[in-house]
Coordinates of C-alpha atoms in Angstrom, one line a residue:
M1 CA -9.4 -9.2 -31.6
R2 CA -7.6 -12.1 -29.8
T3 CA -8.2 -10.3 -26.4
R4 CA -11.9 -10.0 -27.3
Y5 CA -12.2 -13.8 -28.0
L6 CA -10.3 -14.6 -24.7
F7 CA -12.7 -12.4 -22.7
L8 CA -15.8 -13.9 -24.5
F9 CA -14.5 -17.3 -23.6
I10 CA -14.1 -16.4 -20.0
A11 CA -17.6 -14.8 -19.9
V12 CA -19.1 -17.9 -21.4
L13 CA -17.5 -20.1 -18.8
S14 CA -18.7 -17.7 -16.0
A15 CA -22.3 -17.4 -17.3
P16 CA -23.9 -20.2 -15.2
A17 CA -22.7 -18.6 -12.0
I18 CA -23.9 -15.2 -13.1
V19 CA -27.4 -16.5 -14.0
A20 CA -27.7 -18.4 -10.8
A21 CA -26.7 -15.2 -8.9
V22 CA -29.5 -13.3 -10.6
D23 CA -32.1 -16.1 -9.8
T24 CA -31.3 -15.9 -6.1
T25 CA -30.7 -12.2 -5.5
A26 CA -34.3 -11.4 -4.7
K27 CA -34.0 -13.6 -1.6
L28 CA -30.9 -11.7 -0.5
L29 CA -32.1 -8.2 -0.6
P30 CA -31.3 -6.1 2.6
R31 CA -33.8 -7.1 5.2
E32 CA -35.8 -4.6 7.3
G33 CA -33.6 -3.0 10.0
V34 CA -30.4 -4.6 8.7
L35 CA -27.5 -3.1 6.8
V36 CA -25.4 -5.4 4.7
L37 CA -21.6 -5.1 4.5
S38 CA -19.7 -6.9 1.7
A39 CA -16.5 -7.0 -0.3
P40 CA -15.1 -9.0 -3.2
P41 CA -14.3 -12.6 -2.3
R42 CA -10.5 -12.2 -2.3
E43 CA -10.6 -14.5 0.7
N44 CA -12.3 -17.7 1.7
L45 CA -15.4 -17.7 3.9
E46 CA -13.4 -18.1 7.2
E47 CA -10.9 -15.4 6.3
G48 CA -13.6 -13.2 5.1
N49 CA -15.4 -13.5 8.5
R50 CA -12.2 -12.9 10.4
T51 CA -11.5 -9.7 8.3
Y52 CA -14.9 -8.1 8.0
Q53 CA -17.0 -9.4 10.9
P54 CA -15.1 -7.3 13.5
I55 CA -15.7 -4.3 11.4
A56 CA -19.5 -5.0 11.0
E57 CA -19.9 -5.5 14.8
Y58 CA -17.8 -2.2 15.5
L59 CA -19.9 -0.2 13.0
S60 CA -23.1 -1.7 14.5
K61 CA -22.0 -0.2 18.0
A62 CA -21.1 3.1 16.3
T63 CA -24.5 3.6 14.6
G64 CA -26.9 1.6 16.8
K65 CA -28.0 -0.3 13.7
R66 CA -27.5 -4.0 13.0
I67 CA -24.8 -4.3 10.4
V68 CA -24.0 -7.8 9.0
Y69 CA -21.1 -9.0 6.9
E70 CA -22.2 -11.1 3.8
W71 CA -19.5 -13.1 2.0
P72 CA -20.1 -13.6 -1.7
P73 CA -19.0 -17.1 -2.8
T74 CA -17.9 -16.1 -6.3
W75 CA -17.0 -12.8 -8.2
G76 CA -20.0 -13.4 -10.4
V77 CA -22.3 -13.4 -7.3
Y78 CA -20.5 -10.3 -5.9
R79 CA -20.6 -8.3 -9.2
T80 CA -24.3 -9.2 -9.7
K81 CA -25.3 -8.2 -6.3
M82 CA -23.2 -5.1 -6.2
V83 CA -24.5 -3.9 -9.6
L84 CA -28.1 -4.6 -8.4
G85 CA -27.5 -2.4 -5.4
T86 CA -28.0 -5.2 -2.9
Y87 CA -25.2 -4.1 -0.5
D88 CA -25.5 -1.1 1.8
L89 CA -21.8 -0.8 2.7
V90 CA -19.0 -2.0 0.3
F91 CA -15.2 -2.1 0.6
D92 CA -13.3 -2.4 -2.7
G93 CA -11.2 -0.7 -5.3
P94 CA -11.4 2.8 -6.8
H95 CA -13.1 1.8 -10.1
F96 CA -15.8 0.0 -8.2
N97 CA -16.4 3.0 -5.9
G98 CA -16.5 5.2 -9.0
Y99 CA -19.1 3.0 -10.6
R100 CA -21.3 3.0 -7.5
I101 CA -21.1 6.8 -7.2
D102 CA -22.1 7.1 -10.7
K103 CA -24.8 4.4 -11.0
L104 CA -26.0 3.7 -7.5
K105 CA -25.5 7.1 -5.8
H106 CA -23.2 5.8 -3.2
E107 CA -21.0 7.9 -1.0
V108 CA -17.4 7.1 -0.3
L109 CA -16.7 7.4 3.5
A110 CA -13.1 6.2 4.3
K111 CA -10.1 4.8 2.5
L112 CA -6.9 3.1 3.0
Q113 CA -3.9 5.5 3.3
T114 CA -1.6 4.7 0.6
P115 CA -2.3 5.9 -3.0
R116 CA -2.2 3.2 -5.7
D117 CA -0.2 3.3 -8.9
F118 CA 0.3 0.5 -11.4
V119 CA 3.3 -0.1 -13.7
I120 CA 3.6 -2.1 -16.9
F121 CA 7.0 -3.7 -16.9
V122 CA 9.1 -5.8 -19.3
R123 CA 12.4 -7.7 -19.0
K124 CA 15.3 -5.2 -19.0
N125 CA 16.6 -6.4 -22.4
D126 CA 13.1 -6.4 -24.1
H127 CA 12.6 -4.2 -27.1
A128 CA 9.3 -2.6 -25.9
K129 CA 9.6 0.9 -25.0
A130 CA 5.9 1.9 -24.5
P131 CA 2.5 0.2 -24.3
A132 CA 1.9 0.6 -28.0
D133 CA 4.8 -1.9 -28.5
L134 CA 2.7 -4.6 -26.8
T135 CA -0.2 -4.8 -29.3
G136 CA -1.0 -8.4 -29.9
K137 CA 1.7 -9.5 -27.4
M138 CA 1.1 -11.6 -24.2
V139 CA 0.7 -9.6 -20.9
C140 CA 0.3 -11.3 -17.5
T141 CA -2.2 -9.6 -15.3
Q142 CA -5.2 -10.5 -13.2
A143 CA -8.3 -10.8 -15.3
P144 CA -10.7 -8.0 -15.7
P145 CA -12.4 -6.3 -13.8
N146 CA -9.1 -6.2 -11.8
L147 CA -7.9 -2.6 -11.7
G148 CA -4.5 -3.4 -13.2
A149 CA -6.0 -5.1 -16.2
L150 CA -8.5 -2.2 -16.8
V151 CA -5.7 0.3 -16.6
L152 CA -3.8 -1.7 -19.2
L153 CA -6.8 -2.1 -21.6
S154 CA -7.7 1.7 -21.3
L155 CA -4.5 2.6 -23.1
Y156 CA -5.5 0.8 -26.4
K157 CA -8.2 1.4 -29.0
S158 CA -10.3 -1.5 -30.2
N159 CA -8.4 -4.3 -32.1
T160 CA -5.0 -2.9 -30.9
E161 CA -5.0 -4.5 -27.5
P162 CA -2.4 -6.9 -26.1
L163 CA -3.4 -10.5 -25.3
V164 CA -4.2 -10.6 -21.6
V165 CA -3.0 -13.8 -19.9
P166 CA -5.1 -14.1 -16.7
I167 CA -3.1 -15.0 -13.7
K168 CA -3.8 -15.1 -9.9
G169 CA -1.7 -12.8 -7.7
F170 CA 1.0 -10.3 -8.4
E171 CA 3.8 -12.8 -7.9
S172 CA 2.4 -14.8 -10.9
A173 CA 2.4 -11.8 -13.1
Y174 CA 6.2 -11.2 -12.2
D175 CA 7.0 -14.8 -12.6
G176 CA 5.3 -14.8 -15.9
V177 CA 7.6 -12.2 -17.3
I178 CA 10.7 -13.7 -15.8
S179 CA 9.9 -17.1 -17.3
G180 CA 9.0 -15.7 -20.7
R181 CA 5.4 -16.8 -20.6
C182 CA 4.5 -13.1 -21.1
Q183 CA 6.3 -10.2 -22.6
A184 CA 5.0 -7.8 -20.0
G185 CA 3.2 -7.7 -16.7
V186 CA 0.9 -5.3 -14.7
I187 CA 1.3 -4.9 -10.9
P188 CA 1.3 -2.1 -8.4
A189 CA 4.6 -0.1 -8.5
P190 CA 5.6 -0.7 -4.8
T191 CA 5.0 -4.5 -5.4
L192 CA 7.4 -4.6 -8.3
A193 CA 10.0 -2.7 -6.3
K194 CA 9.9 -5.4 -3.7
M195 CA 9.9 -8.3 -6.1
D196 CA 12.6 -7.1 -8.5
K197 CA 15.6 -7.6 -6.2
G198 CA 18.0 -8.2 -9.1
N199 CA 16.9 -5.2 -11.0
D200 CA 15.9 -7.5 -13.9
M201 CA 12.8 -5.4 -15.2
R202 CA 12.1 -2.1 -16.8
V203 CA 9.0 -0.1 -16.4
I204 CA 7.5 1.2 -19.6
Y205 CA 4.4 2.8 -18.3
K206 CA 3.3 4.1 -14.8
T207 CA -0.1 5.4 -13.9
D208 CA -0.7 8.6 -11.9
P209 CA -1.3 7.8 -8.1
M210 CA -5.1 6.8 -7.5
P211 CA -6.8 6.8 -4.2
D212 CA -6.8 3.4 -2.5
Q213 CA -9.5 1.0 -1.7
A214 CA -12.4 2.5 0.2
F215 CA -15.8 1.9 1.9
S216 CA -18.8 3.4 0.3
A217 CA -22.5 3.6 1.6
S218 CA -25.7 3.3 -0.5
P219 CA -28.6 5.8 -0.2
R220 CA -30.2 3.4 2.2
V221 CA -27.7 4.5 4.8
S222 CA -29.0 7.8 6.2
K223 CA -26.6 10.8 6.0
E224 CA -26.5 10.7 9.9
D225 CA -25.3 7.2 9.8
Q226 CA -22.9 7.8 7.0
I227 CA -21.3 10.5 9.2
K228 CA -21.2 8.1 12.1
I229 CA -19.5 5.4 10.0
A230 CA -17.0 7.7 8.5
S231 CA -16.0 8.9 11.9
A232 CA -15.8 5.4 13.3
L233 CA -13.7 4.0 10.5
T234 CA -11.1 6.8 10.8
G235 CA -11.1 7.2 14.6
D236 CA -8.6 5.8 17.0
A237 CA -11.0 3.0 18.1
S238 CA -10.9 1.6 14.6
R239 CA -7.5 0.3 14.7
G240 CA -8.4 -3.0 16.3
P241 CA -11.4 -3.8 14.2
T242 CA -9.7 -2.7 10.9
E243 CA -6.3 -4.3 11.7
R244 CA -6.6 -7.5 9.6
L245 CA -8.1 -5.5 6.7
R246 CA -5.3 -3.0 6.7
A247 CA -2.5 -5.6 7.1
R248 CA -3.9 -7.6 4.2
F249 CA -3.7 -4.6 1.8
Q250 CA -0.7 -2.7 3.4
G251 CA -3.1 0.1 4.5
G252 CA -1.2 1.9 7.0
D253 CA -1.8 2.3 10.7
R254 CA -5.4 3.5 10.3
M255 CA -8.0 4.5 7.7
I256 CA -8.4 8.1 6.5
P257 CA -11.3 10.3 5.4
A258 CA -12.3 10.1 1.7
E259 CA -14.6 12.0 -0.6
S260 CA -16.7 10.8 -3.5
K261 CA -15.0 13.4 -5.9
E262 CA -11.7 11.5 -5.6
Y263 CA -13.2 8.4 -7.1
V264 CA -15.9 9.1 -9.4
Q265 CA -13.6 9.3 -12.5
Y266 CA -12.4 5.8 -12.0
G267 CA -15.8 4.2 -12.8
Q268 CA -15.2 4.9 -16.4
L269 CA -12.6 2.1 -16.5
L270 CA -15.6 -0.4 -16.2
R271 CA -17.3 0.9 -19.4
S272 CA -15.5 -1.8 -21.5
Q273 CA -16.8 -4.5 -19.1
W274 CA -20.0 -6.3 -19.8
G275 CA -22.6 -6.1 -17.0
F276 CA -21.8 -2.7 -15.6
Y277 CA -22.8 0.2 -17.9
E278 CA -24.4 -1.9 -20.6

Protein backbone atom coordinates (compact mmCIF):
# COMPACT_ATOMS: atom_id res chain seq x y z
CA MET A 1 0.00 0.00 0.00
CA ARG A 2 2.87 2.38 0.74
CA THR A 3 4.15 1.75 -2.78
CA ARG A 4 0.79 2.79 -4.20
CA TYR A 5 0.78 5.98 -2.15
CA LEU A 6 4.30 6.84 -3.27
CA PHE A 7 3.40 6.32 -6.94
CA LEU A 8 0.23 8.39 -6.52
CA PHE A 9 2.28 11.20 -5.04
CA ILE A 10 4.68 11.08 -8.01
CA ALA A 11 1.75 11.04 -10.44
CA VAL A 12 0.20 14.10 -8.84
CA LEU A 13 3.47 15.99 -9.06
CA SER A 14 3.79 15.03 -12.73
CA ALA A 15 0.19 15.83 -13.67
CA PRO A 16 0.72 19.43 -14.91
CA ALA A 17 3.42 18.30 -17.35
CA ILE A 18 1.20 15.51 -18.67
CA VAL A 19 -1.79 17.81 -19.10
CA ALA A 20 0.35 20.38 -20.89
CA ALA A 21 1.61 17.70 -23.25
CA VAL A 22 -1.94 16.67 -24.15
CA ASP A 23 -2.89 20.31 -24.79
CA THR A 24 -0.08 20.76 -27.32
CA THR A 25 0.11 17.37 -28.99
CA ALA A 26 -2.28 18.29 -31.80
CA LYS A 27 0.23 20.88 -33.00
CA LEU A 28 2.99 18.30 -33.13
CA LEU A 29 1.39 15.49 -35.11
CA PRO A 30 3.55 14.19 -37.97
CA ARG A 31 3.57 16.60 -40.88
CA GLU A 32 2.86 15.66 -44.48
CA GLY A 33 5.91 14.07 -46.02
CA VAL A 34 7.87 13.96 -42.76
CA LEU A 35 8.59 11.01 -40.48
CA VAL A 36 9.35 11.80 -36.83
CA LEU A 37 12.04 9.87 -34.93
CA SER A 38 12.12 10.10 -31.14
CA ALA A 39 13.44 8.43 -27.99
CA PRO A 40 13.07 8.98 -24.24
CA PRO A 41 14.75 12.16 -22.93
CA ARG A 42 17.61 10.39 -21.19
CA GLU A 43 19.92 13.06 -22.60
CA ASN A 44 19.62 16.83 -22.72
CA LEU A 45 18.69 18.52 -25.98
CA GLU A 46 22.26 18.95 -27.18
CA GLU A 47 23.27 15.36 -26.49
CA GLY A 48 19.99 14.10 -27.94
CA ASN A 49 20.72 15.92 -31.17
CA ARG A 50 24.28 14.60 -31.26
CA THR A 51 23.03 11.06 -30.74
CA TYR A 52 19.93 10.83 -32.91
CA GLN A 53 20.30 13.52 -35.59
CA PRO A 54 22.99 11.55 -37.49
CA ILE A 55 20.65 8.55 -37.48
CA ALA A 56 17.73 10.63 -38.78
CA GLU A 57 19.91 12.02 -41.58
CA TYR A 58 21.27 8.56 -42.43
CA LEU A 59 17.80 7.03 -42.61
CA SER A 60 16.56 9.95 -44.70
CA LYS A 61 19.18 9.09 -47.31
CA ALA A 62 18.38 5.37 -47.08
CA THR A 63 14.65 5.88 -47.65
CA GLY A 64 14.49 9.05 -49.71
CA LYS A 65 12.04 10.40 -47.13
CA ARG A 66 12.52 13.32 -44.79
CA ILE A 67 13.09 11.96 -41.28
CA VAL A 68 13.51 14.41 -38.41
CA TYR A 69 14.55 13.83 -34.80
CA GLU A 70 12.28 15.34 -32.14
CA TRP A 71 13.60 15.61 -28.58
CA PRO A 72 10.88 15.42 -25.90
CA PRO A 73 11.65 17.82 -23.03
CA THR A 74 10.21 15.54 -20.30
CA TRP A 75 9.21 11.94 -19.75
CA GLY A 76 5.60 13.11 -19.43
CA VAL A 77 5.70 14.64 -22.90
CA TYR A 78 7.44 11.56 -24.30
CA ARG A 79 4.94 9.14 -22.80
CA THR A 80 1.92 11.17 -23.87
CA LYS A 81 3.06 11.58 -27.46
CA MET A 82 4.27 7.99 -27.73
CA VAL A 83 0.97 6.60 -26.40
CA LEU A 84 -0.99 8.81 -28.79
CA GLY A 85 1.00 7.43 -31.72
CA THR A 86 2.63 10.73 -32.65
CA TYR A 87 6.04 9.24 -33.40
CA ASP A 88 6.81 7.28 -36.57
CA LEU A 89 10.16 5.80 -35.49
CA VAL A 90 11.03 5.19 -31.85
CA PHE A 91 14.07 3.84 -30.02
CA ASP A 92 13.55 2.59 -26.46
CA GLY A 93 13.26 -0.46 -24.19
CA PRO A 94 11.62 -3.84 -24.73
CA HIS A 95 8.52 -3.03 -22.64
CA PHE A 96 7.75 0.11 -24.66
CA ASN A 97 8.33 -1.76 -27.91
CA GLY A 98 6.00 -4.52 -26.72
CA TYR A 99 3.36 -1.95 -25.85
CA ARG A 100 3.56 -0.29 -29.27
CA ILE A 101 3.31 -3.65 -31.04
CA ASP A 102 0.19 -4.45 -29.03
CA LYS A 103 -1.57 -1.10 -29.01
CA LEU A 104 -0.16 0.93 -31.92
CA LYS A 105 0.67 -1.84 -34.44
CA HIS A 106 4.35 -0.94 -34.62
CA GLU A 107 6.92 -3.29 -36.12
CA VAL A 108 10.33 -3.76 -34.50
CA LEU A 109 13.13 -3.28 -37.03
CA ALA A 110 16.57 -3.45 -35.37
CA LYS A 111 18.02 -3.81 -31.88
CA LEU A 112 21.20 -3.48 -29.87
CA GLN A 113 23.18 -6.69 -29.69
CA THR A 114 23.43 -7.59 -26.03
CA PRO A 115 20.46 -9.21 -24.24
CA ARG A 116 19.32 -7.46 -21.07
CA ASP A 117 18.92 -9.12 -17.69
CA PHE A 118 18.23 -7.46 -14.36
CA VAL A 119 19.13 -8.56 -10.85
CA ILE A 120 17.72 -7.77 -7.44
CA PHE A 121 20.61 -7.62 -5.00
CA VAL A 122 21.19 -7.13 -1.28
CA ARG A 123 24.26 -6.80 0.92
CA LYS A 124 26.02 -10.12 1.39
CA ASN A 125 25.10 -10.37 5.09
CA ASP A 126 21.42 -9.40 4.56
CA HIS A 127 18.78 -11.90 5.66
CA ALA A 128 16.71 -11.68 2.43
CA LYS A 129 16.86 -14.82 0.31
CA ALA A 130 14.16 -14.11 -2.28
CA PRO A 131 12.00 -11.21 -3.53
CA ALA A 132 9.22 -12.22 -1.14
CA ASP A 133 11.48 -11.21 1.75
CA LEU A 134 11.41 -7.59 0.54
CA THR A 135 7.68 -7.00 1.09
CA GLY A 136 7.33 -3.57 2.68
CA LYS A 137 11.09 -2.99 2.53
CA MET A 138 12.91 -0.17 0.73
CA VAL A 139 14.34 -0.99 -2.71
CA CYS A 140 16.40 1.49 -4.74
CA THR A 141 15.56 1.54 -8.43
CA GLN A 142 14.76 4.04 -11.12
CA ALA A 143 11.11 5.03 -11.02
CA PRO A 144 8.49 3.28 -13.14
CA PRO A 145 8.06 2.93 -16.06
CA ASN A 146 11.79 2.11 -15.98
CA LEU A 147 12.18 -1.53 -16.95
CA GLY A 148 14.02 -2.53 -13.78
CA ALA A 149 11.27 -1.13 -11.56
CA LEU A 150 8.57 -2.88 -13.59
CA VAL A 151 10.42 -6.18 -13.39
CA LEU A 152 10.58 -5.76 -9.61
CA LEU A 153 6.88 -4.91 -9.20
CA SER A 154 5.79 -7.74 -11.50
CA LEU A 155 6.98 -10.21 -8.85
CA TYR A 156 4.40 -9.09 -6.27
CA LYS A 157 0.66 -9.19 -5.79
CA SER A 158 -1.23 -6.07 -4.73
CA ASN A 159 -0.43 -4.88 -1.20
CA THR A 160 2.66 -7.09 -0.95
CA GLU A 161 5.06 -4.82 -2.83
CA PRO A 162 8.29 -3.36 -1.51
CA LEU A 163 8.59 0.40 -1.10
CA VAL A 164 10.29 1.69 -4.23
CA VAL A 165 12.81 4.46 -3.56
CA PRO A 166 13.21 6.30 -6.89
CA ILE A 167 16.82 7.07 -7.76
CA LYS A 168 18.60 8.36 -10.85
CA GLY A 169 21.20 6.10 -12.39
CA PHE A 170 22.41 2.60 -11.61
CA GLU A 171 25.29 3.85 -9.48
CA SER A 172 22.77 5.49 -7.16
CA ALA A 173 20.96 2.18 -6.75
CA TYR A 174 24.20 0.44 -5.83
CA ASP A 175 25.27 3.24 -3.49
CA GLY A 176 21.82 3.19 -1.88
CA VAL A 177 22.31 -0.42 -0.85
CA ILE A 178 25.92 0.03 0.23
CA SER A 179 24.96 3.00 2.42
CA GLY A 180 21.96 1.22 3.96
CA ARG A 181 19.43 3.66 2.54
CA CYS A 182 17.79 0.69 0.81
CA GLN A 183 17.73 -2.96 1.69
CA ALA A 184 17.90 -3.99 -1.97
CA GLY A 185 18.54 -2.57 -5.41
CA VAL A 186 17.66 -3.36 -9.03
CA ILE A 187 20.18 -2.91 -11.86
CA PRO A 188 21.33 -4.86 -14.95
CA ALA A 189 23.43 -7.91 -14.11
CA PRO A 190 26.54 -6.75 -16.05
CA THR A 191 26.39 -3.39 -14.28
CA LEU A 192 26.39 -5.04 -10.85
CA ALA A 193 29.34 -7.21 -11.87
CA LYS A 194 31.33 -4.09 -12.79
CA MET A 195 30.38 -2.12 -9.67
CA ASP A 196 30.73 -4.83 -7.04
CA LYS A 197 34.51 -5.01 -7.06
CA GLY A 198 34.64 -5.96 -3.40
CA ASN A 199 32.09 -8.76 -3.79
CA ASP A 200 29.92 -7.06 -1.18
CA MET A 201 26.56 -7.93 -2.74
CA ARG A 202 24.43 -11.03 -3.17
CA VAL A 203 21.89 -11.59 -5.94
CA ILE A 204 18.49 -12.88 -4.80
CA TYR A 205 16.73 -12.76 -8.19
CA LYS A 206 17.79 -12.64 -11.83
CA THR A 207 15.53 -12.28 -14.86
CA ASP A 208 15.74 -14.36 -17.98
CA PRO A 209 17.60 -12.54 -20.77
CA MET A 210 15.43 -10.01 -22.62
CA PRO A 211 16.07 -8.46 -26.02
CA ASP A 212 17.77 -5.10 -25.78
CA GLN A 213 16.52 -1.68 -26.81
CA ALA A 214 15.23 -1.43 -30.37
CA PHE A 215 13.84 0.78 -33.10
CA SER A 216 10.18 0.32 -34.03
CA ALA A 217 8.15 1.82 -36.87
CA SER A 218 4.51 2.91 -36.92
CA PRO A 219 2.00 1.84 -39.61
CA ARG A 220 2.58 5.27 -41.22
CA VAL A 221 5.96 3.96 -42.33
CA SER A 222 5.34 1.85 -45.44
CA LYS A 223 6.43 -1.79 -45.49
CA GLU A 224 8.90 -0.88 -48.22
CA ASP A 225 10.44 1.83 -46.06
CA GLN A 226 10.45 -0.43 -43.01
CA ILE A 227 12.57 -2.89 -44.94
CA LYS A 228 14.91 -0.12 -46.08
CA ILE A 229 15.25 1.23 -42.51
CA ALA A 230 15.89 -2.21 -41.01
CA SER A 231 18.54 -2.91 -43.64
CA ALA A 232 20.14 0.50 -43.15
CA LEU A 233 20.29 0.20 -39.35
CA THR A 234 21.96 -3.22 -39.49
CA GLY A 235 24.30 -2.62 -42.44
CA ASP A 236 27.98 -1.74 -42.32
CA ALA A 237 27.27 1.89 -43.23
CA SER A 238 25.27 2.32 -40.00
CA ARG A 239 28.29 2.07 -37.72
CA GLY A 240 29.14 5.75 -38.00
CA PRO A 241 25.63 7.19 -37.59
CA THR A 242 24.79 4.84 -34.69
CA GLU A 243 28.17 5.00 -32.97
CA ARG A 244 27.19 7.41 -30.21
CA LEU A 245 23.95 5.54 -29.51
CA ARG A 246 25.68 2.17 -29.28
CA ALA A 247 28.41 3.57 -27.07
CA ARG A 248 25.82 5.15 -24.76
CA PHE A 249 24.15 1.79 -24.12
CA GLN A 250 27.08 -0.62 -24.60
CA GLY A 251 25.37 -1.90 -27.73
CA GLY A 252 28.21 -3.68 -29.48
CA ASP A 253 29.87 -2.83 -32.79
CA ARG A 254 26.64 -2.67 -34.81
CA MET A 255 22.89 -3.12 -34.52
CA ILE A 256 21.32 -6.44 -35.48
CA PRO A 257 17.97 -7.48 -37.01
CA ALA A 258 14.98 -7.82 -34.67
CA GLU A 259 11.45 -9.19 -34.89
CA SER A 260 8.29 -8.02 -33.17
CA LYS A 261 7.60 -11.48 -31.75
CA GLU A 262 10.67 -11.10 -29.52
CA TYR A 263 9.18 -8.05 -27.81
CA VAL A 264 5.42 -8.35 -27.69
CA GLN A 265 5.29 -10.14 -24.31
CA TYR A 266 7.11 -7.34 -22.49
CA GLY A 267 4.36 -4.80 -23.08
CA GLN A 268 2.43 -6.53 -20.32
CA LEU A 269 4.84 -5.06 -17.77
CA LEU A 270 3.16 -1.69 -18.38
CA ARG A 271 -0.34 -2.87 -17.44
CA SER A 272 0.24 -1.79 -13.86
CA GLN A 273 1.15 1.75 -14.95
CA TRP A 274 -1.43 4.48 -15.39
CA GLY A 275 -1.76 5.94 -18.86
CA PHE A 276 -0.85 2.93 -20.99
CA TYR A 277 -3.54 0.26 -20.99
CA GLU A 278 -6.09 2.14 -18.90
